[in-house]
Tab-separated table of C-alpha atoms in Angstrom:
chain	number	residue	atom	x	y	z
E	1	UNK	CA	-107.213	-34.214	-35.042
E	2	UNK	CA	-107.489	-37.079	-37.491
E	3	UNK	CA	-107.122	-37.024	-41.255
E	4	UNK	CA	-106.457	-39.265	-44.232
E	5	UNK	CA	-104.602	-38.738	-47.519
E	6	UNK	CA	-106.663	-36.503	-49.803
E	7	UNK	CA	-108.374	-34.544	-46.997
E	8	UNK	CA	-108.069	-30.736	-47.100
E	9	UNK	CA	-106.571	-28.717	-44.305
E	10	UNK	CA	-107.940	-25.183	-43.926
E	11	UNK	CA	-105.434	-22.963	-42.127
E	12	UNK	CA	-107.006	-19.712	-40.962
E	13	UNK	CA	-104.969	-16.514	-41.207
E	14	UNK	CA	-104.009	-15.374	-37.726
E	15	UNK	CA	-103.509	-11.679	-38.373
E	16	UNK	CA	-105.347	-9.024	-40.389
E	17	UNK	CA	-104.362	-9.159	-44.036
E	18	UNK	CA	-103.236	-12.776	-43.971
E	19	UNK	CA	-105.692	-14.926	-45.895
E	20	UNK	CA	-106.802	-18.450	-45.104
E	21	UNK	CA	-104.856	-21.159	-46.929
E	22	UNK	CA	-105.910	-24.602	-48.095
E	23	UNK	CA	-103.578	-27.609	-48.230
E	24	UNK	CA	-104.141	-31.114	-49.427
E	25	UNK	CA	-102.844	-33.845	-47.119
E	26	UNK	CA	-100.580	-35.990	-49.237
E	27	UNK	CA	-99.083	-38.166	-46.467
E	28	UNK	CA	-100.056	-38.983	-42.857
E	29	UNK	CA	-96.986	-39.483	-40.713
E	30	UNK	CA	-98.654	-39.899	-37.294
E	31	UNK	CA	-100.434	-42.894	-35.860
E	32	UNK	CA	-104.135	-43.416	-36.589
E	33	UNK	CA	-104.461	-40.314	-38.806
E	34	UNK	CA	-102.813	-37.989	-36.325
E	35	UNK	CA	-100.267	-35.258	-37.239
E	36	UNK	CA	-97.731	-34.563	-38.531
E	37	UNK	CA	-98.862	-34.455	-42.149
E	38	UNK	CA	-97.076	-33.798	-45.386
E	39	UNK	CA	-99.187	-31.219	-47.210
E	40	UNK	CA	-99.281	-29.368	-50.509
E	41	UNK	CA	-100.676	-25.837	-50.411
E	42	UNK	CA	-103.161	-25.090	-53.234
E	43	UNK	CA	-102.177	-21.456	-53.762
E	44	UNK	CA	-98.475	-22.054	-54.600
E	45	UNK	CA	-97.893	-25.810	-54.666
E	46	UNK	CA	-95.419	-25.615	-51.740
E	47	UNK	CA	-94.999	-28.916	-49.916
E	48	UNK	CA	-93.979	-29.184	-46.309
E	49	UNK	CA	-94.284	-31.144	-43.081
E	50	UNK	CA	-97.112	-29.625	-41.035
E	51	UNK	CA	-98.428	-30.087	-37.489
E	52	UNK	CA	-101.711	-28.106	-37.401
E	53	UNK	CA	-102.568	-25.869	-34.512
E	54	UNK	CA	-105.878	-24.608	-33.193
E	55	UNK	CA	-106.241	-22.306	-36.215
E	56	UNK	CA	-106.597	-25.305	-38.564
E	57	UNK	CA	-109.592	-27.436	-39.581
E	58	UNK	CA	-109.651	-30.751	-41.470
E	59	UNK	CA	-112.180	-31.037	-44.260
E	60	UNK	CA	-112.637	-34.694	-44.921
E	61	UNK	CA	-113.207	-36.122	-48.328
E	62	UNK	CA	-116.847	-37.040	-48.961
E	63	UNK	CA	-117.159	-40.806	-49.363
E	64	UNK	CA	-118.591	-41.719	-52.715
E	65	UNK	CA	-120.714	-44.801	-53.579
E	66	UNK	CA	-119.110	-47.950	-52.379
E	67	UNK	CA	-116.574	-46.139	-50.219
E	68	UNK	CA	-116.397	-46.048	-46.401
């Protein structure tokens, strides 16, 4: 898994009744975009160190004009 600052991390709920959560990656602590990440969850603003598991998906920022 590779991510950059600003990407979104979608964490799927693992049990019935637990909703998916979305977090913004605010710092990449691993090498070459690998975990762990410092994230801020959108629903409550909680920040934490996070190593995503198989229930997580990175949604990369769309590159705008002049960006790579």
